[in-house]
Coordinates of C-alpha atoms in Angstrom, one line a residue:
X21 CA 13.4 -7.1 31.2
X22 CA 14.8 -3.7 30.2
X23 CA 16.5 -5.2 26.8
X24 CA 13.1 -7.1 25.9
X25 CA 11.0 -3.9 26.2
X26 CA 14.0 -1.7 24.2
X27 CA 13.8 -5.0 21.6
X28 CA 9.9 -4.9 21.2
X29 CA 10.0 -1.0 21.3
X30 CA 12.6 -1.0 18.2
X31 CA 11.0 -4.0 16.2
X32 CA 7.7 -2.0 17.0
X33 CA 9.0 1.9 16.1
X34 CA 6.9 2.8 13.2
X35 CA 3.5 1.2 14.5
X36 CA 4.4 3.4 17.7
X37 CA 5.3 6.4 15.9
X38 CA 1.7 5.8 14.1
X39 CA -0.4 5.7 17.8
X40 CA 1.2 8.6 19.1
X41 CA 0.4 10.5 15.4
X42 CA -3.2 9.7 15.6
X43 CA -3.2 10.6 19.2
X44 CA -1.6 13.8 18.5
X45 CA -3.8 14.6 15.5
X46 CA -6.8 13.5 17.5
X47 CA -5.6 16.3 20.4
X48 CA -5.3 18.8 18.2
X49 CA -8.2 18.5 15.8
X50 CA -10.5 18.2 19.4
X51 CA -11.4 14.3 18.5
X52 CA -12.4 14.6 15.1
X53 CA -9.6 12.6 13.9
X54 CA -11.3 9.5 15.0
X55 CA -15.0 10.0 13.2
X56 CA -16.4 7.5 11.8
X57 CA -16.2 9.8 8.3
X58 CA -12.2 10.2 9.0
X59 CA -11.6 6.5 9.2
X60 CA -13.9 6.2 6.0
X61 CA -11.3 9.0 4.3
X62 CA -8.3 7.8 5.1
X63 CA -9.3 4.6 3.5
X64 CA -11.1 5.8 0.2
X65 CA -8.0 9.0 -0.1
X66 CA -5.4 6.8 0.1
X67 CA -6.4 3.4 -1.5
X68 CA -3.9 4.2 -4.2
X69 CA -1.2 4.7 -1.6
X70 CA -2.0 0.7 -0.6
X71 CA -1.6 -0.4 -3.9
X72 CA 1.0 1.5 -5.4
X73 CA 3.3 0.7 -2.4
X74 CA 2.7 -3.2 -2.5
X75 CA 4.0 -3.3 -6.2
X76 CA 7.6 -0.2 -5.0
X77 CA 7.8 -2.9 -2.1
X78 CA 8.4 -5.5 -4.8
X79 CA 10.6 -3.5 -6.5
X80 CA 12.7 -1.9 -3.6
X81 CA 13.3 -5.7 -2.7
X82 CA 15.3 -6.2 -5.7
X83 CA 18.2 -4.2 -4.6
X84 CA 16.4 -0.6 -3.6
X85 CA 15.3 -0.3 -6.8
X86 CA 12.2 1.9 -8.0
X87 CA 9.6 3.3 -10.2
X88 CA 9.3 6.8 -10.6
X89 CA 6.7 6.4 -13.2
X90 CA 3.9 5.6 -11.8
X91 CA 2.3 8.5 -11.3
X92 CA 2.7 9.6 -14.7
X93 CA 1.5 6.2 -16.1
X94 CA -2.0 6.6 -13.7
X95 CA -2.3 9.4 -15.7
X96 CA -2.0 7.8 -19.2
X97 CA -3.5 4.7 -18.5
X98 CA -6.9 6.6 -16.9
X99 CA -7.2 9.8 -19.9
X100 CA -6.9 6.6 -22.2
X101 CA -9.8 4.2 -20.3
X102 CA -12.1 7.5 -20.1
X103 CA -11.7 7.7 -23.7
X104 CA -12.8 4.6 -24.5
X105 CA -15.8 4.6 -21.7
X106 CA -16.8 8.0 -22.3
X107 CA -16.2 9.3 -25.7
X108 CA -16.5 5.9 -27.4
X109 CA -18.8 4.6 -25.0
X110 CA -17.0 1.4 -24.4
X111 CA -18.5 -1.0 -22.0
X112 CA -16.9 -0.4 -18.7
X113 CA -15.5 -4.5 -18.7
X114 CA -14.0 -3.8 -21.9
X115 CA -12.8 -0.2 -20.7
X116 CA -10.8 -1.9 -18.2
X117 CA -9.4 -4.8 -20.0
X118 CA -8.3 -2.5 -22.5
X119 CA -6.3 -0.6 -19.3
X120 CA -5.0 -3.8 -17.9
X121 CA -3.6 -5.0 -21.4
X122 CA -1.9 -1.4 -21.9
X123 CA -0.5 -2.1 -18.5
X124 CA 1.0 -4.8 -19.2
X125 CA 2.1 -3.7 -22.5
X126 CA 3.8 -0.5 -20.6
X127 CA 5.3 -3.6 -17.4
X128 CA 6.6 -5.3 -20.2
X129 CA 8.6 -3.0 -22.0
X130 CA 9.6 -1.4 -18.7
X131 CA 11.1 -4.4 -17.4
X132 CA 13.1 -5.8 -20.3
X133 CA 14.6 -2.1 -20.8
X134 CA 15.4 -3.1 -17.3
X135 CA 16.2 -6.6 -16.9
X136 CA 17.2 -7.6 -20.1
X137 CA 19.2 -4.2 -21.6
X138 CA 20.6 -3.3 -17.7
X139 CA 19.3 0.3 -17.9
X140 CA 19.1 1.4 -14.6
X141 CA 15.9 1.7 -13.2
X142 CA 15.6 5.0 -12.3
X143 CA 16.9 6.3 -15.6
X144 CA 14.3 4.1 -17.1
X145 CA 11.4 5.3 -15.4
X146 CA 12.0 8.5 -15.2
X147 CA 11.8 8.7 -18.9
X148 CA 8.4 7.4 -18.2
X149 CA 7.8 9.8 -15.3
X150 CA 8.7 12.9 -18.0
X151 CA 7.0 10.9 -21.3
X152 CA 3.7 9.7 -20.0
X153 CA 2.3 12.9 -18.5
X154 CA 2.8 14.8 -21.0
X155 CA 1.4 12.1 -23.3
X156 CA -1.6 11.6 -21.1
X157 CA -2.2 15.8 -20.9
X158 CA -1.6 15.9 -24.8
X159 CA -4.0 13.5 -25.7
X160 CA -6.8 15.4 -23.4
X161 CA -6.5 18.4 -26.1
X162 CA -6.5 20.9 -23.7
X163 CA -9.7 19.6 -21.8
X164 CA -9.1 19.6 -17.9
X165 CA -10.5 16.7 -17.4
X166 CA -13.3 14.0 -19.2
X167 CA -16.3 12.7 -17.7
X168 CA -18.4 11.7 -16.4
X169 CA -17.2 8.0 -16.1
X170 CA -20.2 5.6 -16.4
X171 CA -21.8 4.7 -13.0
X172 CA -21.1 0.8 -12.6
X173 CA -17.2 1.3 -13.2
X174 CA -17.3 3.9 -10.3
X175 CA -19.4 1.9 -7.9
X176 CA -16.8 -0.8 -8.6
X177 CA -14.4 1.3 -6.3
X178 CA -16.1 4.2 -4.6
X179 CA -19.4 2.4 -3.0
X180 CA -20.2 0.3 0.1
X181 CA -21.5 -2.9 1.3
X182 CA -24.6 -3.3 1.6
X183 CA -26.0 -4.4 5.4
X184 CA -26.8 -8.2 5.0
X185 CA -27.9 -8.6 8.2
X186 CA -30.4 -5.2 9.0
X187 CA -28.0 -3.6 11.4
X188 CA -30.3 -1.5 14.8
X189 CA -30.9 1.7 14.5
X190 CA -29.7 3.1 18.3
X191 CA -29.7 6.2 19.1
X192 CA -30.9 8.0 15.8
X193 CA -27.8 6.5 14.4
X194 CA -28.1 3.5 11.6
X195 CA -25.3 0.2 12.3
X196 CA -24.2 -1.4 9.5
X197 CA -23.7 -5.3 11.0
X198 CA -22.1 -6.5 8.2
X199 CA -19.1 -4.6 8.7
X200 CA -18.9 -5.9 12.3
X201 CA -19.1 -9.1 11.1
X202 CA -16.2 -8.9 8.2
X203 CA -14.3 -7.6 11.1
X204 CA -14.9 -10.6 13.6
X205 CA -14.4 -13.0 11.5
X206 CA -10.8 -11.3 10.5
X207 CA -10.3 -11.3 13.9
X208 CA -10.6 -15.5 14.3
X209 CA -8.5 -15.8 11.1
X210 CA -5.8 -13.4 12.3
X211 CA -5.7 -15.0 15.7
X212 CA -5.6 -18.4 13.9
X213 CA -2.9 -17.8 11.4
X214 CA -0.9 -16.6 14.4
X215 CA -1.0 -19.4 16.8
X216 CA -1.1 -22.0 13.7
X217 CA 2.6 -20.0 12.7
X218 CA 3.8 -20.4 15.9
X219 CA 3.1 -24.1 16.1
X220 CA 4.9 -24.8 13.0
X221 CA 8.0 -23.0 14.0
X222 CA 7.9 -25.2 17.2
X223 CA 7.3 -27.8 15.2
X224 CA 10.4 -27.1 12.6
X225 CA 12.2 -26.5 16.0
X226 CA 13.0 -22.7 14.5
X227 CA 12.8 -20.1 17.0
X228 CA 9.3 -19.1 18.1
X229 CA 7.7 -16.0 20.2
X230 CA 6.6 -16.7 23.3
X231 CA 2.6 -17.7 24.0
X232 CA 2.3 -14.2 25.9
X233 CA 3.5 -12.4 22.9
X234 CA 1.3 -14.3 20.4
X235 CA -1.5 -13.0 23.0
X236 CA -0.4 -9.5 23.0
X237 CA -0.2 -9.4 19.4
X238 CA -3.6 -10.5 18.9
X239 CA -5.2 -8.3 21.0
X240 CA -3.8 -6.0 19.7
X241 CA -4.2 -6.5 15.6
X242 CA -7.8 -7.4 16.5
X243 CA -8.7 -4.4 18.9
X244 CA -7.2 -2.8 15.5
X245 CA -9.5 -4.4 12.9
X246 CA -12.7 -4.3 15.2
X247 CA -12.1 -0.2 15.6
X248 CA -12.1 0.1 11.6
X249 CA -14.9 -2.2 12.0
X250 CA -16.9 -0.5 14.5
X251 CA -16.7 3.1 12.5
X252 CA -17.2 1.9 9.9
X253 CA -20.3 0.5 10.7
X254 CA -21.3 3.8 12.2
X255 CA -19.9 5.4 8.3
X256 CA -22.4 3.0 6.4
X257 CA -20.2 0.1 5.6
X258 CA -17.0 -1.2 4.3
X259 CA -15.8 0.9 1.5
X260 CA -15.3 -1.5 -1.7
X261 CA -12.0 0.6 -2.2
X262 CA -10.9 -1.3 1.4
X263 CA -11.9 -4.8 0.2
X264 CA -9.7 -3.8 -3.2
X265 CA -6.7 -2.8 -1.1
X266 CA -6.8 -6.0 1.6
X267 CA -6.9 -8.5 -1.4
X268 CA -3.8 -7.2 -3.2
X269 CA -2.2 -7.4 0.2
X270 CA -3.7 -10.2 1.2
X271 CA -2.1 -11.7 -2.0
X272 CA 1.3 -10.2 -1.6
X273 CA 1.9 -11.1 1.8
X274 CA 1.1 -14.4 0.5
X275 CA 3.7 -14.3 -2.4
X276 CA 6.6 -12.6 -0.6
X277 CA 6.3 -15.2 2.6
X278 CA 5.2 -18.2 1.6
X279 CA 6.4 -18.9 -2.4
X280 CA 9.5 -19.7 -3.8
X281 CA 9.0 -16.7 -6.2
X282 CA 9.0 -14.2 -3.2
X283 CA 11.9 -15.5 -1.6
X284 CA 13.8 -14.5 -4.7
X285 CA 13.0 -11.5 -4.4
X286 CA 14.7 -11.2 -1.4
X287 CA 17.7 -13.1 -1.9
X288 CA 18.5 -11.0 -5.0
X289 CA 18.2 -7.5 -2.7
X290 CA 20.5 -9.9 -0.5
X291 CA 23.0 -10.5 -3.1
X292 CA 22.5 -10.5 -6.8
X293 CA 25.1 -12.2 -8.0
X294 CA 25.1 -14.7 -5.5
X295 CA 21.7 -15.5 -6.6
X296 CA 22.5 -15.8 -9.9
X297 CA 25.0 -17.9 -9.4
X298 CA 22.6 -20.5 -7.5
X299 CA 20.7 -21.2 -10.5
X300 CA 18.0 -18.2 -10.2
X301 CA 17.5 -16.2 -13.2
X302 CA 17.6 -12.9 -11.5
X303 CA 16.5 -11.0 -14.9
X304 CA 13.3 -12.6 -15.0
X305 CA 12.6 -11.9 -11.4
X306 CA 13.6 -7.6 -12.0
X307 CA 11.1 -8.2 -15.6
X308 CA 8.3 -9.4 -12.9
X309 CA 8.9 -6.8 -10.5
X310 CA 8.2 -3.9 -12.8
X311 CA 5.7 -5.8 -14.7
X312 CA 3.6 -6.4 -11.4
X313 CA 4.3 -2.7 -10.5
X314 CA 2.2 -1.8 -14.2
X315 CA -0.3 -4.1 -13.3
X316 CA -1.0 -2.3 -9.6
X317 CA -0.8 1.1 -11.2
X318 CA -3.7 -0.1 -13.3
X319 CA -5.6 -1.1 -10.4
X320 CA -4.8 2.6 -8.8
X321 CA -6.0 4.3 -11.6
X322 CA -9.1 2.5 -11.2
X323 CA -8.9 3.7 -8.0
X324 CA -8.0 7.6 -8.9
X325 CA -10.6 7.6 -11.6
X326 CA -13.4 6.4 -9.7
X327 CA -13.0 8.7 -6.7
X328 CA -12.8 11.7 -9.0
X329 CA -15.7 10.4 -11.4
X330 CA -13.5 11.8 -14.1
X331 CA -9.7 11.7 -15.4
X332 CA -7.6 14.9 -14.9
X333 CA -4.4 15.5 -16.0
X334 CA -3.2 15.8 -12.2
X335 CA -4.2 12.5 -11.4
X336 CA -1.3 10.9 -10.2
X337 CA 0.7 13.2 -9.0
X338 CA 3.2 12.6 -6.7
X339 CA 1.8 9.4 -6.0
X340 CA 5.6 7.7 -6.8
X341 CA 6.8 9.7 -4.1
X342 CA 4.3 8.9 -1.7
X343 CA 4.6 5.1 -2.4
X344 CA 8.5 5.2 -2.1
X345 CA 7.5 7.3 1.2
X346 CA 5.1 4.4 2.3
X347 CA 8.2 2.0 2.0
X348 CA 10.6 3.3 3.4
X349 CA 8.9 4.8 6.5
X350 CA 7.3 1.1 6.7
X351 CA 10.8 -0.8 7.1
X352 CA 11.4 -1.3 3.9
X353 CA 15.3 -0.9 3.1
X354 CA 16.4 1.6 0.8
X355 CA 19.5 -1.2 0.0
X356 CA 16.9 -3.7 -0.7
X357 CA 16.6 -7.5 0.7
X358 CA 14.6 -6.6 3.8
X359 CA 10.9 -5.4 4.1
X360 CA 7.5 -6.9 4.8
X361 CA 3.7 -6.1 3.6
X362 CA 2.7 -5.7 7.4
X363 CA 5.3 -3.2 7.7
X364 CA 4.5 -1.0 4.1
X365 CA 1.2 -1.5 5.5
X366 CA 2.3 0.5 8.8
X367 CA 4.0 3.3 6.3
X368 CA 1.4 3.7 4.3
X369 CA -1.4 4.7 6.7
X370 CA 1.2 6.9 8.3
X371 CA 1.5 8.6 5.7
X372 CA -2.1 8.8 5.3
X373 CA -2.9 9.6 8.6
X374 CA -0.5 12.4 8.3
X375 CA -2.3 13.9 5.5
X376 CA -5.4 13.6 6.8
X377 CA -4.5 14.9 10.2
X378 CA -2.6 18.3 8.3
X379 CA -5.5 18.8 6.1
X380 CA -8.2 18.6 9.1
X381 CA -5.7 21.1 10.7
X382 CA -5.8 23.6 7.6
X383 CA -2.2 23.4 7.3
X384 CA -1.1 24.8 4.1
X385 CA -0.3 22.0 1.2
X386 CA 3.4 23.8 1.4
X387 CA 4.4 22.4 4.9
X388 CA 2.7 18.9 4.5
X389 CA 5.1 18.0 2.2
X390 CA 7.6 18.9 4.8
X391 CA 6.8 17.0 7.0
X392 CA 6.4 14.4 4.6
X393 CA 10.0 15.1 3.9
X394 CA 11.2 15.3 7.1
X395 CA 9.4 11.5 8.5
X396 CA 10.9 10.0 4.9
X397 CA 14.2 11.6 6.0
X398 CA 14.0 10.1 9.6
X399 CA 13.1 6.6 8.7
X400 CA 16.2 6.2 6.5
X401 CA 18.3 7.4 8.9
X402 CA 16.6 5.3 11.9
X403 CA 17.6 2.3 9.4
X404 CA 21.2 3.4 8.9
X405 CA 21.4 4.0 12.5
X406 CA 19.9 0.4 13.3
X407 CA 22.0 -1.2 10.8
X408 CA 25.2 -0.1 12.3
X409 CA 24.4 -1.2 15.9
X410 CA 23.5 -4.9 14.3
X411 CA 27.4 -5.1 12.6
X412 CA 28.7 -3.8 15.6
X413 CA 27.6 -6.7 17.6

């Protein structure tokens, strides 16, 4: 009994770590940590986080490999779409092709420097952390930021869903149904896909998780998604920048668990030459991985841009570091070969969370990164520590 609760407890560390941080927050902030407007926050504040860390997961999974340009290119890619929307008054469809294609212009390059010409990734990209800031700031001609951005590109990301279903109104208080009833019917397919995976392992005759553990899990993921549900009912409705950030993941934990393609990426974090030797063309796979990650910056300039009704030349900042952060805090190895979307998922609103909570404190900018530093420093170390025990048995 003892080693399955120490088992569960260190397959479950981070997602502990994560209650006992909202709890604390919540303690110390006398419950405002768990507003309706909080939940909203954490969500709209650190979309990007979400996004940027699902295309660093792909990356880190190649052999702990990363992007430190990111940042700099969210800063590029959104003074060059305001531009075009703004002071050429570009349609805001062709505003954001136009990103998309430089973003795939940018992934491209990146990865066959990469892949194909064996610079090391983090020489390559932090060329592009240096180059594309100062590109981005240079073409703003000393302006702090341009805007305003037109209306339907920010609604895109920063509204809400509309109540489809004329939510009561208890208590003086307006209930948006239609986020109750995204989250209930999450619920059923979460509990579905669970028990259907479970099945097929028994099936395959692989090793399965007990009944009693499927049930715990469910409860759990679904008391989970109906508490986001339920506040934000009470905040209005689903923020679209949610519904942005569950279909990427939705997509990548697709990719990475049940194709071929994902796999790969695995197996080369694994061992690269081994892979290569098996037939797989393990250049291709690191030209994808960096191409994708161009392709999600895009999508979290969008993001950036939209909250901020304007590009800056901050925007961005940082935000490599706190998508590495989201990884590695999540489970993801710093080795690569090992990680899961679930888990970044874990890491990134941990992260979040921890920002929030600070800032609701007042705690100066200074000491949140920190803290920052110190959780990034802890998780690598909890997966040194882990790694050892496994080879010693």
């Amino acid at each position: 009994m003892k080693d399955k609760i120490l088992k569960i407890v260190k397959e479950n560390t981070m997602l502990i770590v994560l209650v006992l941080v909202v709890i604390f927050f919540n303690i110390t902030t006398h419950g405002t940590m768990l507003l309706p407007s909080q939940f909203n926050a954490l969500i709209t504040q650190n979309a990007y986080v979400y996004v940027l860390a699902t295309g660093m997961l792909m990356c880190m999974l190649t052999g702990g490999n990363i992007d430190l340009s990111c940042g700099s290119f969210v800063c590029l890619v959104g003074v060059l779409g305001a531009k075009l929307m703004v002071e050429k008054g570009a349609p805001t469809p062709v505003g954001m092709i136009a990103m998309l294609a430089i973003g795939v212009i940018y992934g491209c390059v990146l990865g066959f420097v990469i892949a194909y010409m064996n610079i090391p990734p983090w020489i390559a990209t932090l060329a592009g952390f240096l180059a594309l800031r100062g590109w981005g700031v240079a073409l703003m001609h000393g302006a702090s930021n341009i805007s305003p951005l037109p209306e339907n590109f920010c609604g895109l990301f920063t509204g809400k869903m509309n109540d489809l279903f004329g939510g009561p109104r208890i208590g003086g208080v307006q209930y948006n149904m239609t986020s109750i009833v995204i989250g209930l019917i999450a619920s059923v397919i979460v509990v579905f896909l669970l028990v259907r995976e479970r099945a097929t392992k028994i099936k395959k005759g692989y090793d399965h998780d007990s009944m009693a553990k499927v049930i715990v899990k469910s409860v759990l993921i679904c008391f989970a998604i109906m508490l986001f549900a339920y506040k934000f009912a009470l905040a209005g409705g689903v923020p679209f920048a949610l519904v942005w950030v569950a279909v990427i993941v939705i997509i990548y934990s697709f990719i990475t668990s049940k194709t071929d393609i994902g796999r790969y990426f695995y197996t080369i974090g694994g061992n690269a030459e081994a892979t290569r030797l098996s037939g797989i063309d393990t250049k291709r796979i690191m030209f994808i991985a960096y191409l994708n990650m161009a392709i999600l910056t895009v999508v979290s300039a969008w993001l950036t841009m939209s909250r901020f009704q304007a590009a800056n030349s901050t925007a961005g900042t940082n935000y490599e570091m706190d998508a590495i952060s989201a990884c590695v805090v999540g489970g993801v190895s710093a080795y690569g070969g090992s990680g899961t979307v679930f888990g970044m998922i874990i890491g990134a609103t941990l992260i979040g969370v921890i920002n929030l909570g600070m800032s609701l404190m007042g705690i100066d900018a200074n000491w949140q990164k920190v803290v920052k530093g110190v959780v990034l420093l802890g998780a690598v170390v909890f997966e040194i520590l882990n790694n050892k025990k496994k080879a010693v048995k």
